[in-house]
Short mmCIF file of N, CA and C in Angstrom, two decimals:
data_model
loop_
_atom_site.label_atom_id
_atom_site.label_comp_id
_atom_site.label_asym_id
_atom_site.label_seq_id
_atom_site.Cartn_x
_atom_site.Cartn_y
_atom_site.Cartn_z
N MET A 1446 7.72 4.12 -13.81
CA MET A 1446 6.84 3.14 -13.21
C MET A 1446 7.37 1.73 -13.42
N GLU A 1447 8.11 1.47 -14.48
CA GLU A 1447 8.58 0.12 -14.77
C GLU A 1447 9.49 -0.42 -13.69
N ARG A 1448 10.22 0.44 -12.99
CA ARG A 1448 11.14 -0.07 -11.99
C ARG A 1448 10.43 -0.72 -10.82
N CYS A 1449 9.11 -0.49 -10.64
CA CYS A 1449 8.36 -1.13 -9.57
C CYS A 1449 7.35 -2.16 -10.07
N SER A 1450 7.11 -2.25 -11.36
CA SER A 1450 6.11 -3.18 -11.85
C SER A 1450 6.53 -4.62 -11.57
N LEU A 1451 7.81 -4.92 -11.58
CA LEU A 1451 8.30 -6.25 -11.26
C LEU A 1451 7.90 -6.64 -9.85
N PHE A 1452 7.90 -5.71 -8.94
CA PHE A 1452 7.55 -5.95 -7.54
C PHE A 1452 6.17 -6.59 -7.44
N TYR A 1453 5.22 -6.14 -8.23
CA TYR A 1453 3.86 -6.64 -8.12
C TYR A 1453 3.64 -7.95 -8.84
N SER A 1454 4.21 -8.14 -9.98
CA SER A 1454 3.87 -9.31 -10.77
C SER A 1454 4.70 -10.54 -10.45
N ASP A 1455 5.96 -10.37 -10.10
CA ASP A 1455 6.83 -11.53 -9.97
C ASP A 1455 7.37 -11.78 -8.56
N ILE A 1456 7.65 -10.76 -7.83
CA ILE A 1456 8.33 -10.94 -6.55
C ILE A 1456 7.37 -11.29 -5.41
N VAL A 1457 6.16 -10.76 -5.42
CA VAL A 1457 5.21 -10.99 -4.33
C VAL A 1457 3.94 -11.63 -4.89
N PRO A 1458 3.87 -12.96 -4.92
CA PRO A 1458 2.71 -13.64 -5.49
C PRO A 1458 1.39 -13.28 -4.81
N HIS A 1459 1.43 -13.01 -3.51
CA HIS A 1459 0.20 -12.65 -2.79
C HIS A 1459 -0.41 -11.37 -3.36
N ASN A 1460 0.42 -10.39 -3.66
CA ASN A 1460 -0.08 -9.14 -4.26
C ASN A 1460 -0.74 -9.43 -5.61
N HIS A 1461 -0.12 -10.29 -6.38
CA HIS A 1461 -0.67 -10.67 -7.69
C HIS A 1461 -2.01 -11.39 -7.52
N ALA A 1462 -2.08 -12.31 -6.55
CA ALA A 1462 -3.31 -13.08 -6.32
C ALA A 1462 -4.47 -12.18 -5.91
N LEU A 1463 -4.19 -11.11 -5.18
CA LEU A 1463 -5.23 -10.17 -4.78
C LEU A 1463 -5.64 -9.23 -5.91
N GLY A 1464 -4.79 -9.13 -6.93
CA GLY A 1464 -5.10 -8.25 -8.07
C GLY A 1464 -4.58 -6.84 -7.91
N LEU A 1465 -3.61 -6.63 -7.01
CA LEU A 1465 -3.07 -5.28 -6.82
C LEU A 1465 -2.45 -4.78 -8.12
N ARG A 1466 -2.70 -3.49 -8.41
CA ARG A 1466 -2.17 -2.87 -9.63
C ARG A 1466 -1.46 -1.56 -9.28
N LEU A 1467 -0.22 -1.48 -9.65
CA LEU A 1467 0.52 -0.23 -9.50
C LEU A 1467 0.05 0.70 -10.60
N VAL A 1468 -0.51 1.87 -10.22
CA VAL A 1468 -1.09 2.75 -11.23
C VAL A 1468 -0.35 4.07 -11.40
N ASP A 1469 0.46 4.47 -10.41
CA ASP A 1469 1.20 5.73 -10.55
C ASP A 1469 2.36 5.74 -9.57
N VAL A 1470 3.42 6.43 -9.97
CA VAL A 1470 4.58 6.59 -9.10
C VAL A 1470 5.10 8.02 -9.20
N ALA A 1471 5.76 8.44 -8.15
CA ALA A 1471 6.48 9.70 -8.09
C ALA A 1471 7.78 9.39 -7.34
N PRO A 1472 8.68 10.34 -7.18
CA PRO A 1472 9.96 10.03 -6.54
C PRO A 1472 9.87 9.39 -5.15
N THR A 1473 8.84 9.73 -4.38
CA THR A 1473 8.70 9.16 -3.04
C THR A 1473 7.29 8.65 -2.78
N GLU A 1474 6.48 8.52 -3.83
CA GLU A 1474 5.07 8.19 -3.64
C GLU A 1474 4.62 7.11 -4.63
N ALA A 1475 3.80 6.19 -4.12
CA ALA A 1475 3.22 5.13 -4.96
C ALA A 1475 1.70 5.14 -4.82
N THR A 1476 1.02 4.81 -5.92
CA THR A 1476 -0.42 4.66 -5.91
C THR A 1476 -0.74 3.26 -6.45
N VAL A 1477 -1.50 2.52 -5.65
CA VAL A 1477 -1.83 1.13 -5.99
C VAL A 1477 -3.33 0.94 -5.83
N GLU A 1478 -3.92 0.19 -6.76
CA GLU A 1478 -5.35 -0.12 -6.69
C GLU A 1478 -5.59 -1.58 -6.31
N LEU A 1479 -6.66 -1.77 -5.57
CA LEU A 1479 -7.19 -3.10 -5.26
C LEU A 1479 -8.60 -3.15 -5.84
N PRO A 1480 -8.75 -3.78 -7.02
CA PRO A 1480 -10.08 -3.86 -7.62
C PRO A 1480 -11.02 -4.70 -6.75
N TYR A 1481 -12.27 -4.30 -6.71
CA TYR A 1481 -13.27 -5.05 -5.95
C TYR A 1481 -13.43 -6.43 -6.57
N ALA A 1482 -13.50 -7.45 -5.72
CA ALA A 1482 -13.75 -8.83 -6.17
C ALA A 1482 -14.51 -9.55 -5.07
N ASP A 1483 -15.43 -10.42 -5.45
CA ASP A 1483 -16.25 -11.14 -4.48
C ASP A 1483 -15.41 -11.96 -3.50
N PHE A 1484 -14.29 -12.53 -3.95
CA PHE A 1484 -13.49 -13.37 -3.07
C PHE A 1484 -12.78 -12.56 -1.98
N LEU A 1485 -12.78 -11.24 -2.07
CA LEU A 1485 -12.17 -10.37 -1.06
C LEU A 1485 -13.15 -9.94 0.03
N VAL A 1486 -14.42 -10.24 -0.16
CA VAL A 1486 -15.47 -9.79 0.76
C VAL A 1486 -15.38 -10.55 2.08
N GLY A 1487 -15.43 -9.79 3.16
CA GLY A 1487 -15.38 -10.39 4.49
C GLY A 1487 -16.75 -10.80 5.01
N ASN A 1488 -17.79 -10.04 4.68
CA ASN A 1488 -19.14 -10.33 5.12
C ASN A 1488 -20.06 -10.27 3.91
N PRO A 1489 -20.55 -11.42 3.45
CA PRO A 1489 -21.39 -11.43 2.25
C PRO A 1489 -22.67 -10.60 2.38
N GLU A 1490 -23.15 -10.38 3.59
CA GLU A 1490 -24.37 -9.59 3.78
C GLU A 1490 -24.15 -8.11 3.46
N THR A 1491 -22.94 -7.60 3.71
CA THR A 1491 -22.65 -6.19 3.45
C THR A 1491 -21.88 -5.97 2.15
N GLY A 1492 -21.14 -6.99 1.71
CA GLY A 1492 -20.33 -6.86 0.50
C GLY A 1492 -19.05 -6.06 0.70
N VAL A 1493 -18.69 -5.76 1.94
CA VAL A 1493 -17.51 -4.96 2.24
C VAL A 1493 -16.25 -5.84 2.19
N ILE A 1494 -15.19 -5.33 1.58
CA ILE A 1494 -13.92 -6.05 1.51
C ILE A 1494 -13.37 -6.24 2.92
N ALA A 1495 -12.84 -7.42 3.18
CA ALA A 1495 -12.27 -7.77 4.49
C ALA A 1495 -11.04 -6.91 4.79
N GLY A 1496 -10.69 -6.84 6.06
CA GLY A 1496 -9.55 -6.04 6.48
C GLY A 1496 -8.21 -6.56 6.00
N GLY A 1497 -8.08 -7.87 5.83
CA GLY A 1497 -6.80 -8.45 5.40
C GLY A 1497 -6.33 -7.94 4.05
N PRO A 1498 -7.16 -7.99 3.02
CA PRO A 1498 -6.74 -7.44 1.73
C PRO A 1498 -6.44 -5.94 1.78
N VAL A 1499 -7.17 -5.20 2.60
CA VAL A 1499 -6.91 -3.77 2.74
C VAL A 1499 -5.55 -3.55 3.39
N THR A 1500 -5.24 -4.36 4.41
CA THR A 1500 -3.93 -4.28 5.06
C THR A 1500 -2.82 -4.59 4.07
N THR A 1501 -3.01 -5.62 3.24
CA THR A 1501 -2.02 -5.97 2.22
C THR A 1501 -1.84 -4.83 1.23
N LEU A 1502 -2.94 -4.23 0.81
CA LEU A 1502 -2.88 -3.08 -0.10
C LEU A 1502 -2.02 -1.98 0.50
N ILE A 1503 -2.25 -1.64 1.74
CA ILE A 1503 -1.50 -0.57 2.40
C ILE A 1503 -0.04 -0.94 2.55
N ASP A 1504 0.23 -2.15 3.02
CA ASP A 1504 1.61 -2.60 3.24
C ASP A 1504 2.40 -2.60 1.93
N ALA A 1505 1.80 -3.12 0.86
CA ALA A 1505 2.48 -3.17 -0.44
C ALA A 1505 2.73 -1.78 -1.01
N THR A 1506 1.76 -0.90 -0.85
CA THR A 1506 1.91 0.46 -1.36
C THR A 1506 2.99 1.20 -0.58
N CYS A 1507 3.01 1.03 0.72
CA CYS A 1507 4.05 1.66 1.55
C CYS A 1507 5.43 1.14 1.16
N GLY A 1508 5.56 -0.17 1.01
CA GLY A 1508 6.85 -0.75 0.61
C GLY A 1508 7.32 -0.23 -0.73
N THR A 1509 6.40 -0.06 -1.66
CA THR A 1509 6.75 0.46 -2.97
C THR A 1509 7.24 1.90 -2.87
N SER A 1510 6.60 2.70 -2.01
CA SER A 1510 7.05 4.09 -1.85
C SER A 1510 8.47 4.15 -1.29
N VAL A 1511 8.81 3.20 -0.42
CA VAL A 1511 10.18 3.14 0.11
C VAL A 1511 11.16 2.86 -1.02
N MET A 1512 10.84 1.88 -1.86
CA MET A 1512 11.73 1.54 -2.96
C MET A 1512 11.88 2.70 -3.95
N LEU A 1513 10.79 3.43 -4.15
CA LEU A 1513 10.87 4.59 -5.04
C LEU A 1513 11.80 5.65 -4.45
N ARG A 1514 11.69 5.89 -3.16
CA ARG A 1514 12.57 6.89 -2.53
C ARG A 1514 14.03 6.45 -2.61
N LEU A 1515 14.28 5.15 -2.41
CA LEU A 1515 15.66 4.63 -2.47
C LEU A 1515 16.16 4.49 -3.91
N GLY A 1516 15.24 4.39 -4.85
CA GLY A 1516 15.62 4.25 -6.25
C GLY A 1516 16.03 2.85 -6.65
N ARG A 1517 15.63 1.85 -5.85
CA ARG A 1517 16.00 0.47 -6.17
C ARG A 1517 15.09 -0.51 -5.44
N LEU A 1518 14.99 -1.73 -5.99
CA LEU A 1518 14.31 -2.81 -5.28
C LEU A 1518 15.21 -3.23 -4.13
N THR A 1519 14.65 -3.40 -2.96
CA THR A 1519 15.45 -3.77 -1.80
C THR A 1519 14.60 -4.56 -0.82
N PRO A 1520 15.20 -5.55 -0.17
CA PRO A 1520 14.44 -6.28 0.85
C PRO A 1520 14.17 -5.38 2.05
N MET A 1521 12.99 -5.55 2.63
CA MET A 1521 12.65 -4.78 3.83
C MET A 1521 11.65 -5.57 4.65
N VAL A 1522 11.51 -5.17 5.89
CA VAL A 1522 10.59 -5.82 6.81
C VAL A 1522 9.69 -4.74 7.41
N THR A 1523 8.41 -5.03 7.49
CA THR A 1523 7.49 -4.10 8.13
C THR A 1523 7.69 -4.18 9.64
N LEU A 1524 8.15 -3.10 10.24
CA LEU A 1524 8.34 -3.06 11.70
C LEU A 1524 7.03 -2.73 12.40
N ASP A 1525 6.34 -1.74 11.88
CA ASP A 1525 5.10 -1.29 12.50
C ASP A 1525 4.19 -0.74 11.41
N LEU A 1526 2.93 -1.10 11.47
CA LEU A 1526 1.96 -0.57 10.52
C LEU A 1526 0.67 -0.32 11.29
N ARG A 1527 0.42 0.93 11.56
CA ARG A 1527 -0.81 1.32 12.27
C ARG A 1527 -1.83 1.76 11.23
N ILE A 1528 -3.00 1.12 11.27
CA ILE A 1528 -4.06 1.45 10.33
C ILE A 1528 -5.29 1.92 11.10
N ASP A 1529 -5.80 3.06 10.72
CA ASP A 1529 -7.06 3.55 11.26
C ASP A 1529 -8.12 3.39 10.18
N TYR A 1530 -9.08 2.49 10.43
CA TYR A 1530 -10.19 2.31 9.50
C TYR A 1530 -11.23 3.39 9.82
N LEU A 1531 -11.44 4.29 8.88
CA LEU A 1531 -12.26 5.47 9.12
C LEU A 1531 -13.74 5.28 8.77
N ARG A 1532 -14.00 4.40 7.81
CA ARG A 1532 -15.37 4.09 7.42
C ARG A 1532 -15.34 2.83 6.56
N PRO A 1533 -16.47 2.12 6.46
CA PRO A 1533 -16.49 0.93 5.60
C PRO A 1533 -16.35 1.33 4.13
N ALA A 1534 -15.65 0.50 3.39
CA ALA A 1534 -15.52 0.72 1.95
C ALA A 1534 -16.86 0.41 1.28
N ARG A 1535 -17.17 1.16 0.23
CA ARG A 1535 -18.40 0.91 -0.53
C ARG A 1535 -18.23 -0.37 -1.36
N PRO A 1536 -19.18 -1.29 -1.26
CA PRO A 1536 -19.10 -2.52 -2.07
C PRO A 1536 -19.09 -2.21 -3.55
N GLY A 1537 -18.32 -3.00 -4.30
CA GLY A 1537 -18.28 -2.89 -5.75
C GLY A 1537 -17.35 -1.82 -6.28
N VAL A 1538 -16.65 -1.09 -5.40
CA VAL A 1538 -15.81 0.02 -5.83
C VAL A 1538 -14.34 -0.28 -5.51
N THR A 1539 -13.46 0.01 -6.47
CA THR A 1539 -12.02 -0.19 -6.30
C THR A 1539 -11.50 0.66 -5.15
N LEU A 1540 -10.55 0.08 -4.39
CA LEU A 1540 -9.84 0.83 -3.35
C LEU A 1540 -8.52 1.31 -3.92
N THR A 1541 -8.16 2.54 -3.62
CA THR A 1541 -6.90 3.12 -4.07
C THR A 1541 -6.09 3.55 -2.86
N ALA A 1542 -4.85 3.10 -2.78
CA ALA A 1542 -3.94 3.51 -1.71
C ALA A 1542 -2.86 4.41 -2.29
N VAL A 1543 -2.57 5.48 -1.57
CA VAL A 1543 -1.47 6.38 -1.92
C VAL A 1543 -0.56 6.45 -0.72
N ALA A 1544 0.71 6.10 -0.91
CA ALA A 1544 1.67 6.10 0.19
C ALA A 1544 2.87 6.96 -0.16
N GLU A 1545 3.37 7.66 0.84
CA GLU A 1545 4.55 8.51 0.67
C GLU A 1545 5.60 8.12 1.70
N CYS A 1546 6.79 7.81 1.22
CA CYS A 1546 7.93 7.59 2.10
C CYS A 1546 8.55 8.97 2.34
N TYR A 1547 8.33 9.51 3.54
CA TYR A 1547 8.74 10.89 3.80
C TYR A 1547 10.09 11.02 4.49
N ARG A 1548 10.66 9.89 4.96
CA ARG A 1548 11.98 9.97 5.58
C ARG A 1548 12.62 8.59 5.61
N THR A 1549 13.92 8.56 5.40
CA THR A 1549 14.68 7.32 5.58
C THR A 1549 15.92 7.61 6.40
N THR A 1550 16.32 6.60 7.16
CA THR A 1550 17.63 6.62 7.81
C THR A 1550 18.40 5.46 7.18
N ARG A 1551 19.55 5.15 7.73
CA ARG A 1551 20.34 4.06 7.18
C ARG A 1551 19.59 2.72 7.26
N GLN A 1552 18.76 2.55 8.30
CA GLN A 1552 18.10 1.26 8.50
C GLN A 1552 16.58 1.30 8.53
N VAL A 1553 15.97 2.48 8.63
CA VAL A 1553 14.52 2.56 8.79
C VAL A 1553 13.92 3.58 7.81
N ALA A 1554 12.77 3.22 7.25
CA ALA A 1554 12.01 4.13 6.39
C ALA A 1554 10.68 4.43 7.07
N PHE A 1555 10.22 5.67 6.92
CA PHE A 1555 8.98 6.13 7.53
C PHE A 1555 7.99 6.49 6.43
N VAL A 1556 6.76 5.97 6.56
CA VAL A 1556 5.77 6.10 5.49
C VAL A 1556 4.40 6.45 6.07
N ARG A 1557 3.64 7.24 5.30
CA ARG A 1557 2.23 7.49 5.63
C ARG A 1557 1.40 7.15 4.39
N ALA A 1558 0.16 6.72 4.63
CA ALA A 1558 -0.68 6.29 3.51
C ALA A 1558 -2.14 6.65 3.76
N LEU A 1559 -2.88 6.70 2.68
CA LEU A 1559 -4.31 6.98 2.71
C LEU A 1559 -4.99 6.06 1.70
N VAL A 1560 -6.12 5.50 2.07
CA VAL A 1560 -6.90 4.64 1.17
C VAL A 1560 -8.24 5.34 0.92
N HIS A 1561 -8.62 5.41 -0.35
CA HIS A 1561 -9.88 6.06 -0.71
C HIS A 1561 -10.54 5.30 -1.86
N GLN A 1562 -11.72 5.74 -2.21
CA GLN A 1562 -12.46 5.14 -3.33
C GLN A 1562 -12.82 6.22 -4.34
N GLY A 1563 -11.84 7.05 -4.68
CA GLY A 1563 -12.05 8.07 -5.69
C GLY A 1563 -12.03 9.49 -5.16
N ASP A 1564 -12.18 9.65 -3.86
CA ASP A 1564 -12.18 10.98 -3.25
C ASP A 1564 -11.21 10.98 -2.07
N LYS A 1565 -10.04 11.58 -2.26
CA LYS A 1565 -9.03 11.60 -1.19
C LYS A 1565 -9.51 12.33 0.06
N ASN A 1566 -10.51 13.19 -0.10
CA ASN A 1566 -11.05 13.92 1.04
C ASN A 1566 -12.05 13.11 1.85
N HIS A 1567 -12.35 11.89 1.37
CA HIS A 1567 -13.28 11.00 2.05
C HIS A 1567 -12.63 9.61 2.18
N PRO A 1568 -11.55 9.52 2.96
CA PRO A 1568 -10.78 8.27 3.02
C PRO A 1568 -11.50 7.13 3.73
N VAL A 1569 -11.13 5.94 3.34
CA VAL A 1569 -11.60 4.71 3.98
C VAL A 1569 -10.68 4.37 5.15
N ALA A 1570 -9.38 4.62 4.97
CA ALA A 1570 -8.40 4.31 6.01
C ALA A 1570 -7.19 5.22 5.87
N SER A 1571 -6.51 5.40 6.98
CA SER A 1571 -5.21 6.09 6.95
C SER A 1571 -4.23 5.20 7.69
N ALA A 1572 -2.94 5.35 7.37
CA ALA A 1572 -1.94 4.48 7.97
C ALA A 1572 -0.62 5.21 8.14
N GLN A 1573 0.16 4.72 9.07
CA GLN A 1573 1.50 5.20 9.34
C GLN A 1573 2.35 3.94 9.55
N GLY A 1574 3.51 3.88 8.91
CA GLY A 1574 4.33 2.67 9.04
C GLY A 1574 5.81 2.95 9.10
N THR A 1575 6.53 1.99 9.66
CA THR A 1575 7.98 2.02 9.64
C THR A 1575 8.46 0.69 9.08
N PHE A 1576 9.51 0.76 8.27
CA PHE A 1576 10.03 -0.40 7.57
C PHE A 1576 11.53 -0.48 7.79
N MET A 1577 12.02 -1.68 8.16
CA MET A 1577 13.45 -1.88 8.36
C MET A 1577 14.07 -2.29 7.02
N LEU A 1578 15.10 -1.57 6.63
CA LEU A 1578 15.84 -1.89 5.42
C LEU A 1578 16.86 -2.96 5.79
N THR A 1579 16.85 -4.08 5.07
CA THR A 1579 17.67 -5.22 5.48
C THR A 1579 19.01 -5.31 4.76
N GLU A 1580 19.28 -4.37 3.85
CA GLU A 1580 20.62 -4.31 3.26
C GLU A 1580 20.91 -2.86 2.88
N GLU A 1581 22.16 -2.50 2.84
CA GLU A 1581 22.53 -1.11 2.56
C GLU A 1581 22.71 -0.86 1.09
#
């Protein structure tokens, strides 16, 4: 896990500002949490976290899974990130994203992700993304 912890704390200040936490890694999979915070709420009447922080959570988790598959920190660009919001997140509950980089070519990585609040069978969002690797 240490090989990706630098990614969250020092390289991407936005991830740090949102409070993203890398909580688990596998050879091609990353798990990242976004703790609930009032400043992330999009609508104060519902208390639901806005879509922007959720998108950042997914993008960062996907990028981390790519680096895990490659075995190194590497610059990359998000080419496409399709997110399906399946239901509103419950207010006051941490969001957890799990992303798997399931294929890479010389220049492109392919990733799928799921966001949940403790039950993977009841997801908040699912995503599919492609990332361009900017160096070999």
